[in-house]
Every structure is written in C-alpha cells, then in structure tokens.
PDB file of C-alpha atoms in Angstrom:
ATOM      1  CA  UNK A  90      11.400   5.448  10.881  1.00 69.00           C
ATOM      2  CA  UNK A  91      13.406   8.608   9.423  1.00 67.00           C
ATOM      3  CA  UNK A  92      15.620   8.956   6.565  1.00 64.00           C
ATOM      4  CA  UNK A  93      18.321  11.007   6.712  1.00 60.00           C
ATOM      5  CA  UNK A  94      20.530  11.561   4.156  1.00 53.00           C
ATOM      6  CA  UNK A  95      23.339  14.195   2.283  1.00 46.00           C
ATOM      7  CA  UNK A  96      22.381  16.375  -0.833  1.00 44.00           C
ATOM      8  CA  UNK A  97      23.542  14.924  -3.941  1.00 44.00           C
ATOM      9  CA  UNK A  98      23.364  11.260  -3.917  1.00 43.00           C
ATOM     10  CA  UNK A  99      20.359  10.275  -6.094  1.00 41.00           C
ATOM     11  CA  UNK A 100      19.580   9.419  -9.783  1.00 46.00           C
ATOM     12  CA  UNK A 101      21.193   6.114 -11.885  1.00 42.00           C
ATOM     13  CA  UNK A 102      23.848   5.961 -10.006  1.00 41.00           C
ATOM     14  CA  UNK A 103      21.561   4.144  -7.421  1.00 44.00           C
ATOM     15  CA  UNK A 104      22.016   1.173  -9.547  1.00 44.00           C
ATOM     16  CA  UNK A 105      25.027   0.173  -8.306  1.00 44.00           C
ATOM     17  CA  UNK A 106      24.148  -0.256  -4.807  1.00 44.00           C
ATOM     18  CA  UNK A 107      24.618  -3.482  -3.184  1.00 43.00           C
ATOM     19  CA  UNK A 108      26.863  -6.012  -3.826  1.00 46.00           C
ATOM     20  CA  UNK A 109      26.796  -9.383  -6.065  1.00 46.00           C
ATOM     21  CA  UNK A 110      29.111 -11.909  -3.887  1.00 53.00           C
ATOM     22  CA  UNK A 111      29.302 -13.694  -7.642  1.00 60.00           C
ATOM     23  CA  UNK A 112      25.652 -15.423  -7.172  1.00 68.00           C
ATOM     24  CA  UNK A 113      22.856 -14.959  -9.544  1.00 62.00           C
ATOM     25  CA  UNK A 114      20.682 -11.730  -9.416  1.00 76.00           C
ATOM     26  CA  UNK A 115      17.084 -12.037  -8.945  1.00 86.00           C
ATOM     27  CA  UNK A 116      14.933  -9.181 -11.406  1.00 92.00           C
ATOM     28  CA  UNK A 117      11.736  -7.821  -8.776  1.00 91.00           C
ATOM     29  CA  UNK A 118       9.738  -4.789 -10.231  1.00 94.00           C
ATOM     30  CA  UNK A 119       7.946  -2.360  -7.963  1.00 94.00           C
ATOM     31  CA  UNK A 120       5.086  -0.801  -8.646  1.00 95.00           C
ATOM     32  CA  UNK A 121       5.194   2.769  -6.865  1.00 96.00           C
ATOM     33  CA  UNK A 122       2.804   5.904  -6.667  1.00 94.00           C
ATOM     34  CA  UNK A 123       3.596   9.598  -5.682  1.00 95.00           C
ATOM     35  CA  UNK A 124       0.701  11.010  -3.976  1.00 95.00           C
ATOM     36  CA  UNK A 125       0.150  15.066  -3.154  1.00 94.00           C
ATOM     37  CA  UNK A 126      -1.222  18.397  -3.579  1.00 93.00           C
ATOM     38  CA  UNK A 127      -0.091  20.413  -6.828  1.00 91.00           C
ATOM     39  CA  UNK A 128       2.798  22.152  -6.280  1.00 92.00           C
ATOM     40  CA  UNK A 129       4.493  19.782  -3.659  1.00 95.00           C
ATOM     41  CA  UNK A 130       7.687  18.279  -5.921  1.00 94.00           C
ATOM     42  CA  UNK A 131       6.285  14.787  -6.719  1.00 94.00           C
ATOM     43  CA  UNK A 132       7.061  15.542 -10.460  1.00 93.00           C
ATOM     44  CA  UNK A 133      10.606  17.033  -9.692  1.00 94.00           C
ATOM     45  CA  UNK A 134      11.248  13.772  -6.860  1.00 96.00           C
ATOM     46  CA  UNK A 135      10.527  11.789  -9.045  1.00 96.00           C
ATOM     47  CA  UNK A 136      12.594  13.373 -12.063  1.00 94.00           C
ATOM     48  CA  UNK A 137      15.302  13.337  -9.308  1.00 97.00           C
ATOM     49  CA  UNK A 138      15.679  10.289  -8.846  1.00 97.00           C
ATOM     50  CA  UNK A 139      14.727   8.418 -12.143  1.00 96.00           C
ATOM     51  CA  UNK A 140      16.903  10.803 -14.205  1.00 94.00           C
ATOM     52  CA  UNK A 141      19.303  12.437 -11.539  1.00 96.00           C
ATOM     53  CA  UNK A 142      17.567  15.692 -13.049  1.00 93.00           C
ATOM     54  CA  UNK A 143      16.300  18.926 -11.631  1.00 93.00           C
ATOM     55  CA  UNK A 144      14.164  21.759 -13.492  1.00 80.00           C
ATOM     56  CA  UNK A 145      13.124  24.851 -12.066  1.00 77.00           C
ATOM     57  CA  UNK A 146       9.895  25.196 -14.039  1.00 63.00           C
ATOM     58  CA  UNK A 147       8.133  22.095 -14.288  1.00 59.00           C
ATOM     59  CA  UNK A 148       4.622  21.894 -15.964  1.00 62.00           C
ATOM     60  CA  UNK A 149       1.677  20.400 -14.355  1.00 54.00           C
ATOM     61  CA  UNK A 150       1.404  16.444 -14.550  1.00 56.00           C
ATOM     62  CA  UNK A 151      -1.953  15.474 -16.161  1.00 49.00           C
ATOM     63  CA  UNK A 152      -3.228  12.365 -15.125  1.00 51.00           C
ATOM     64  CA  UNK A 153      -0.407  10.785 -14.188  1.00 64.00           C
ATOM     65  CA  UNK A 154       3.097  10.279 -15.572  1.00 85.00           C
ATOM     66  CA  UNK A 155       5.308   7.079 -15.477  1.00 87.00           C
ATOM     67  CA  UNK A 156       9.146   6.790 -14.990  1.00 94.00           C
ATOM     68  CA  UNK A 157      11.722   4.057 -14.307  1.00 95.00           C
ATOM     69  CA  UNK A 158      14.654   3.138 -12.472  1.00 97.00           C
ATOM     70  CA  UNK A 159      16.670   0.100 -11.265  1.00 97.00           C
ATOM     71  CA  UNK A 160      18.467   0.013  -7.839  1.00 97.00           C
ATOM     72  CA  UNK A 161      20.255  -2.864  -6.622  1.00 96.00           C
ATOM     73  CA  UNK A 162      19.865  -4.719  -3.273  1.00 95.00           C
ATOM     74  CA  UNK A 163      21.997  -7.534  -2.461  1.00 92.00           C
ATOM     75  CA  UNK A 164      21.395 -10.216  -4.811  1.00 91.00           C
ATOM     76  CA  UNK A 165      18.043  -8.345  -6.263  1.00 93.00           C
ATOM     77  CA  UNK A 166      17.663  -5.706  -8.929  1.00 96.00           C
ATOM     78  CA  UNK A 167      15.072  -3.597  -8.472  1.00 96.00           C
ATOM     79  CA  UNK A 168      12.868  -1.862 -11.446  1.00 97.00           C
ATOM     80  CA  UNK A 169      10.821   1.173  -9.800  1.00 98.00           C
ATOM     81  CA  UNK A 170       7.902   1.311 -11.900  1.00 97.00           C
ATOM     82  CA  UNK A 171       6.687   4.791 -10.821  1.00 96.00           C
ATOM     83  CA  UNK A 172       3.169   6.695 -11.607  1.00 92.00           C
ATOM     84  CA  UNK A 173       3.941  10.525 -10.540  1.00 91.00           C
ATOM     85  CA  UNK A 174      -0.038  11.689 -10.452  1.00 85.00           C
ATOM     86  CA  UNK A 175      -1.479  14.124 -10.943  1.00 72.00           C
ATOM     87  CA  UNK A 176      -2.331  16.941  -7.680  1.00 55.00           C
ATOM     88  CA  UNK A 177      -5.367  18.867  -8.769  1.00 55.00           C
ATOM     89  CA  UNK A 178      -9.023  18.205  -7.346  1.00 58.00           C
ATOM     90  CA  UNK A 179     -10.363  17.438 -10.885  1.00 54.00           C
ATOM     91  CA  UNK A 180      -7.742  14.547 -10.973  1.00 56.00           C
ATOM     92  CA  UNK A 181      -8.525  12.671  -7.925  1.00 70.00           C
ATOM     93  CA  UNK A 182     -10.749  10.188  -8.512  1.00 70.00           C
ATOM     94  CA  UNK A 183      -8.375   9.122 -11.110  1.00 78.00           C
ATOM     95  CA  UNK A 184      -5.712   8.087  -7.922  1.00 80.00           C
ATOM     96  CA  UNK A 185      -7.253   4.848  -7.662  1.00 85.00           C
ATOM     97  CA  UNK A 186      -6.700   3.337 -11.036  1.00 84.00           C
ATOM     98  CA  UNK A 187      -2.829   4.190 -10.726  1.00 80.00           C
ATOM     99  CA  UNK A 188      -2.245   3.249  -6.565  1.00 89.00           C
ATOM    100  CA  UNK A 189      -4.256   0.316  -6.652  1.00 89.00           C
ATOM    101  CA  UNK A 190      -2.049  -2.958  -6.635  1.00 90.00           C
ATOM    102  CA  UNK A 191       0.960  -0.791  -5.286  1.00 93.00           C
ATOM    103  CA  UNK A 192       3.495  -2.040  -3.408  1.00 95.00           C
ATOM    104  CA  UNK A 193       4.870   1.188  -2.147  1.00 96.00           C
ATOM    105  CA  UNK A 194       3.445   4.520  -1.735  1.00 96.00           C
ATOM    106  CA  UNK A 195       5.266   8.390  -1.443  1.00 98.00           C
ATOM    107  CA  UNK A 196       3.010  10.810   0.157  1.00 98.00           C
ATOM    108  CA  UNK A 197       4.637  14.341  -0.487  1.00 98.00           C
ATOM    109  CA  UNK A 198       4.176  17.740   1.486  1.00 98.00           C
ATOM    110  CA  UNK A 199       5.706  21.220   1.400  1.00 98.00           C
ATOM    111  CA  UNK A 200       7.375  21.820   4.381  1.00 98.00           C
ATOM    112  CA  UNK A 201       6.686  25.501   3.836  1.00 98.00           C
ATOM    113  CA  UNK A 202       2.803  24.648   3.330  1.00 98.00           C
ATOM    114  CA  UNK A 203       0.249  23.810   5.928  1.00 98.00           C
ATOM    115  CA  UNK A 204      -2.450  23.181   3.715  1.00 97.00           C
ATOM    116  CA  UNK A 205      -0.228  20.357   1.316  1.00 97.00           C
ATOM    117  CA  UNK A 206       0.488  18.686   4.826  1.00 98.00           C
ATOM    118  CA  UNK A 207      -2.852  18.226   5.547  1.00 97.00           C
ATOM    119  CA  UNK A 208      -3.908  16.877   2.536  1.00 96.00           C
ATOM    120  CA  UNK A 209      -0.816  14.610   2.467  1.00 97.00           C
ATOM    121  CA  UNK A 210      -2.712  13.152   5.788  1.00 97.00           C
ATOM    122  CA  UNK A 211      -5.692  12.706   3.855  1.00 95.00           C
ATOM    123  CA  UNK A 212      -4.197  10.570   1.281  1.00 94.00           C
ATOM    124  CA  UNK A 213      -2.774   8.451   3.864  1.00 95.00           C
ATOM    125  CA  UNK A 214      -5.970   7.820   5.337  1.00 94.00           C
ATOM    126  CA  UNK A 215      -7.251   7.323   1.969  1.00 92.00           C
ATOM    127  CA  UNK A 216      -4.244   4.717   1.244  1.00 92.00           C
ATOM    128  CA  UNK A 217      -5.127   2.721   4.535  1.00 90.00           C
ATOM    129  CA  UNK A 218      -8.716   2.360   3.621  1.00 88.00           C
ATOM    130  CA  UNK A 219      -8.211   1.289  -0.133  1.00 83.00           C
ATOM    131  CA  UNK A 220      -5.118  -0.919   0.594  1.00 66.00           C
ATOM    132  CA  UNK A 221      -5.448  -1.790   4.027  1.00 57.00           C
ATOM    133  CA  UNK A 222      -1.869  -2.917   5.158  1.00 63.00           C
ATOM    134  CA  UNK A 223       0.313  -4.260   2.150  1.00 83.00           C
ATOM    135  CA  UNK A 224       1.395  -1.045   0.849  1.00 93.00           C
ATOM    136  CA  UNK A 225       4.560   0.586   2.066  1.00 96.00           C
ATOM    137  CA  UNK A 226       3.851   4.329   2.717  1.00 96.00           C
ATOM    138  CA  UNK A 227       6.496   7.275   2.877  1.00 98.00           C
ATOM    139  CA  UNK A 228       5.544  11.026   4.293  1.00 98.00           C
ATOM    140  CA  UNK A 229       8.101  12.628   2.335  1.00 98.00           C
ATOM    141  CA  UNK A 230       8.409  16.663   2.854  1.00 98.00           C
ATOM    142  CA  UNK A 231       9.583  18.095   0.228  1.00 98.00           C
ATOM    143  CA  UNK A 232      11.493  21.635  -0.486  1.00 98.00           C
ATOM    144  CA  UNK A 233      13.464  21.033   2.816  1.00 98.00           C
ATOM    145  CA  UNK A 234      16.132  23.705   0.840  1.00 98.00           C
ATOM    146  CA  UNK A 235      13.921  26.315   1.657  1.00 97.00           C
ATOM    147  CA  UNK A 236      12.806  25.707   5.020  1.00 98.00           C
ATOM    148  CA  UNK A 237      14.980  27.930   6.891  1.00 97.00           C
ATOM    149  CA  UNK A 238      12.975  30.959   6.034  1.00 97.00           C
ATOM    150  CA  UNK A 239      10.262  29.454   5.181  1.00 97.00           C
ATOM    151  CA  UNK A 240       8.760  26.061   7.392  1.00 98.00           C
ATOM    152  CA  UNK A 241       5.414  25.784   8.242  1.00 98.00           C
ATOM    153  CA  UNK A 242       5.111  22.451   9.394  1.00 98.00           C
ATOM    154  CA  UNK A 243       7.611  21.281  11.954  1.00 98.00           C
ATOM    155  CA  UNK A 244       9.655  18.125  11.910  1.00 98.00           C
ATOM    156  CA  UNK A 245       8.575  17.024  15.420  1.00 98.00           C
ATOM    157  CA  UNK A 246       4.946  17.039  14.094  1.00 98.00           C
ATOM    158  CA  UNK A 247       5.161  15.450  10.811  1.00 98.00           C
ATOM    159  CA  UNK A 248       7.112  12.829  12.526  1.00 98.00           C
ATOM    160  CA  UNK A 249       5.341  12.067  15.099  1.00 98.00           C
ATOM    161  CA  UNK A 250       2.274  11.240  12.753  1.00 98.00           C
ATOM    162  CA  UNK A 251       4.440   8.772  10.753  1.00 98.00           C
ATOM    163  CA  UNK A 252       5.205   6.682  14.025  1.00 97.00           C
ATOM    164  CA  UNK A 253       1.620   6.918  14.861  1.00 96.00           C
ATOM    165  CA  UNK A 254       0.566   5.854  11.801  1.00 94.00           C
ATOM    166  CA  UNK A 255       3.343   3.444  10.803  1.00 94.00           C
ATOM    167  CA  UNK A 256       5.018   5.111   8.073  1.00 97.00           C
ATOM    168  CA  UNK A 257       8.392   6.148   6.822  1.00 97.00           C
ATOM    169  CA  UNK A 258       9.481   9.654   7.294  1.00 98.00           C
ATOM    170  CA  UNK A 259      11.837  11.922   5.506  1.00 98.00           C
ATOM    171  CA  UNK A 260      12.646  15.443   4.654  1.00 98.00           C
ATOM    172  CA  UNK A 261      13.822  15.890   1.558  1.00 98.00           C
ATOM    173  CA  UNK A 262      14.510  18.244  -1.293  1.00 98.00           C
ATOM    174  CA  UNK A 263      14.526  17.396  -5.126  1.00 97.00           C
ATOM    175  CA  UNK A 264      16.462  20.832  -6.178  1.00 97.00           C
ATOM    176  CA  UNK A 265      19.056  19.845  -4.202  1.00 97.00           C
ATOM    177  CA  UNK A 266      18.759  15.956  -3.928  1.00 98.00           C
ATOM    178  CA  UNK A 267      18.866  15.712  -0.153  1.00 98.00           C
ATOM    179  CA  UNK A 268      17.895  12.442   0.978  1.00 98.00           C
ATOM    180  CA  UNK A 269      16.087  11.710  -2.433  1.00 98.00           C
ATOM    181  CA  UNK A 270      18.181   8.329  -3.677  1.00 98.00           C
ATOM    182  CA  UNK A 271      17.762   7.312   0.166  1.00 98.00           C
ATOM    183  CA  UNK A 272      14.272   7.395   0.218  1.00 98.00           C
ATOM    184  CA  UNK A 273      14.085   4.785  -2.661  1.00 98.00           C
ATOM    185  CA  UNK A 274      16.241   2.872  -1.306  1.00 98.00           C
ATOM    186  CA  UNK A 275      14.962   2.215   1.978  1.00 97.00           C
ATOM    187  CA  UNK A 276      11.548   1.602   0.252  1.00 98.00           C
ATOM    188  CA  UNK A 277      13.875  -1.164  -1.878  1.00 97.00           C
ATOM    189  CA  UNK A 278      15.542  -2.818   0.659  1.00 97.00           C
ATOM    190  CA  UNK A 279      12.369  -2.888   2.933  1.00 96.00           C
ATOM    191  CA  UNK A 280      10.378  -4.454   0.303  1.00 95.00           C
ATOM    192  CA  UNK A 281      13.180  -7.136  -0.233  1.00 94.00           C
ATOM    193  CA  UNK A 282      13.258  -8.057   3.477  1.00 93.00           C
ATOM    194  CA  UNK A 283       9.061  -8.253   2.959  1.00 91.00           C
ATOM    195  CA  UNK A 284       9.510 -10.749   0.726  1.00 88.00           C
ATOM    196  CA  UNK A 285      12.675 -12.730   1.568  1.00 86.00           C
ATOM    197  CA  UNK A 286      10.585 -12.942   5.425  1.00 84.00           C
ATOM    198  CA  UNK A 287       7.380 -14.221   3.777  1.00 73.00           C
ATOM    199  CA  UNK A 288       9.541 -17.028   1.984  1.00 58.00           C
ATOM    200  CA  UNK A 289      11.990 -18.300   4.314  1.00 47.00           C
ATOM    201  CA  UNK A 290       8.397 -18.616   6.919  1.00 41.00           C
ATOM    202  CA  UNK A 291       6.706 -20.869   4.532  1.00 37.00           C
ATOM    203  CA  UNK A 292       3.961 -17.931   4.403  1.00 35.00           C
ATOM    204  CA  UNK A 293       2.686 -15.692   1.467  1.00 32.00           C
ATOM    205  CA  UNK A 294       4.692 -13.167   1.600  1.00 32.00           C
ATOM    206  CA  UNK A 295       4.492  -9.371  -0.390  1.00 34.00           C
ATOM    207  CA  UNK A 296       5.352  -9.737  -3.884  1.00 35.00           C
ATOM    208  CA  UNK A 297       7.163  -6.319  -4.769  1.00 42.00           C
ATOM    209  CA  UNK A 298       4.957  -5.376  -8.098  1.00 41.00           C
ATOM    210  CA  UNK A 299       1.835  -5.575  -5.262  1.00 36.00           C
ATOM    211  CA  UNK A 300      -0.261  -8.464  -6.684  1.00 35.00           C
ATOM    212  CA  UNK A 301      -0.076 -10.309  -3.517  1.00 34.00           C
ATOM    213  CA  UNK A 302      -0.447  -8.700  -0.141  1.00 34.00           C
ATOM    214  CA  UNK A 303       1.036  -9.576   2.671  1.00 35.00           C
ATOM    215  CA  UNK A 304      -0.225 -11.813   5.129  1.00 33.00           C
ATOM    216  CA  UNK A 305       0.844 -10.004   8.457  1.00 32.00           C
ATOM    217  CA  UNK A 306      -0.992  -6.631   9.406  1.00 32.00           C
ATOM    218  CA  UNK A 307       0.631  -3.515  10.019  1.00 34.00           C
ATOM    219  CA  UNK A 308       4.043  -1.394   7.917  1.00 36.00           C
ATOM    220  CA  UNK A 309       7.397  -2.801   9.020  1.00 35.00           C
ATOM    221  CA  UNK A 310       9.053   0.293   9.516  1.00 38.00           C
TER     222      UNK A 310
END
C-alpha cells in the first residue's frame, strides 16, 4: 500500500480527525519506533508530526528520544507513544530494548541515498525476525523535497519491495510536511481495524500498545 498525500497537513491538528457520532471515545496508546541510518529525517518526522515543527539543523539523537501525539479515529483516540532512535552503528544494539513490544514500526530512507535505503532493508529484515508478524511496518523515504535533483533510489523500486514484503509505503518529506500526518494516520486507523477485527471474531486480536500479538500471520496492508 502507498500513501500519498499534500504538503502541509501534519502536526496537532491530526487530533481532530474522525468523527464522534455523540458515543463514548475509547483511549488506545501505540507504542511506535522510527528506525534508520543517521541522517535520514527520523528526528525531524517525527518533530513533524508530534509538534507540527521543522528545524533545519537538528542534532544527533542519542539513544533514543520519545515524543507524543493523539489522533483521532472514529470513536478511538489514539496516543502515539513514539521512540525516535538513534542511527549510528555504536547505537544499534540498543534498537531492541526500544522496538520490542511495538505495535507499529517507521523504517526511514533518503531518497537521495543508496546506502540509507539499503540499510532501511536491513532493519526490516531485522524487524521480521525479532517480531515476526504483529508489528505494522512503514518504508517511509524521506527528503522527497529534494528529489528532483537529487534521487537515488527510485519509487518503482522502493515500492515494489514494500508489496513484496508486506509493508506500507510512502514518500515523504518532514521540511515540507508532505504526506507526514498521513502516514500516522494510516498506521492509526490500520491498527484500529486490527483490533476492532480480532474482537468482533471472538479471536485475540492486536492490542495497539503491542503487548499482545496478533493471531493471524502476515501485515494487513
């Protein structure tokens, strides 16, 4: 599946998505990783859409850093509870402690970078492996502003791996905020369906902050 989506629309605002048809709202929180090289935007993405916020010159993350925000979807509100981490070597074997138990994942690239994209592939593997098929995975590639001049790795192809290999797919940029909020939101409204389908079958479904997985193999996307 691709997102597609117009610059601009992402940050609180999400929040007000959906609509309440005067029943009760059900509170779900989300626990959600960015994944990537150094240098790829998961800071700024994330900064984008938590804050509605863009800075040029971001420092390093160390470790990892946590941010929040609520969307709405239909009768559920939605807390993102999301660990940006950290993209140099020295950091990896930290990944585990902060994707483990995730319901959702967002693998970033540079679409002007072969080398991010290929280690973007890498953590997907790595995600499979650790998680095997509860968590919800988006190839996100990121600085799409620049990638008239710039591109290195070509829609077609990153695409075509995210059917393959079940995921969601999007280009999008954080300086601008094209397609950012949507990305969330698909991830939101996916995860609702996830778990409204694993209660109305009389199954175990997904719960969204990822303590249960999901009965049924494979990503619904």
């Amino acid at each position: 599946m691709s997102v597609r989506g117009a610059a601009g629309r992402s940050g609180p605002s999400a929040a007000g998505e959906g609509s309440s048809g005067g029943k009760p709202r059900s509170n779900r929180q989300v626990k959600l990783v960015l994944l990537g090289d150094q240098g790829v935007g998961k800071s700024s993405l994330a900064l984008r859409f938590a804050r509605g916020e863009f800075h040029e010159h971001h420092e390093a993350t160390i470790g990892a850093a946590f941010l929040t925000q609520t969307v709405t979807v239909g009768q559920s509100n939605i807390k993102f509870d999301i660990w940006d981490t950290a993209g140099q070597e020295r950091y990896h074997s930290l990944a585990p402690m902060y994707y483990r138990g995730a319901a959702a994942a967002v693998v970033v690239y540079d679409v002007n970078n072969t080398h991010s994209f290929s280690r973007a592939l890498a953590w997907v593997k790595e995600l499979r492996q650790q998680n095997a098929s509860s968590v919800l995975i988006v190839l996100a590639g990121n600085k799409a502003d620049l990638a008239s001049d710039h591109r290195a790795v070509s829609v077609d192809e990153a695409r075509a791996f995210a059917e393959d290999n079940g995921l969601i797919f999007a280009e999008v940029s954080a300086k601008t905020g094209m397609a950012v909020n949507e990305v969330f939101m698909t991830i939101a409204h996916k995860l609702v369906r996830r778990a409204e389908e694993g209660q109305g079958s009389g199954r175990e479904g997904v719960r969204l902050n990822g303590e249960e997985e999901e009965s049924r193999s494979g990503c619904k996307c």
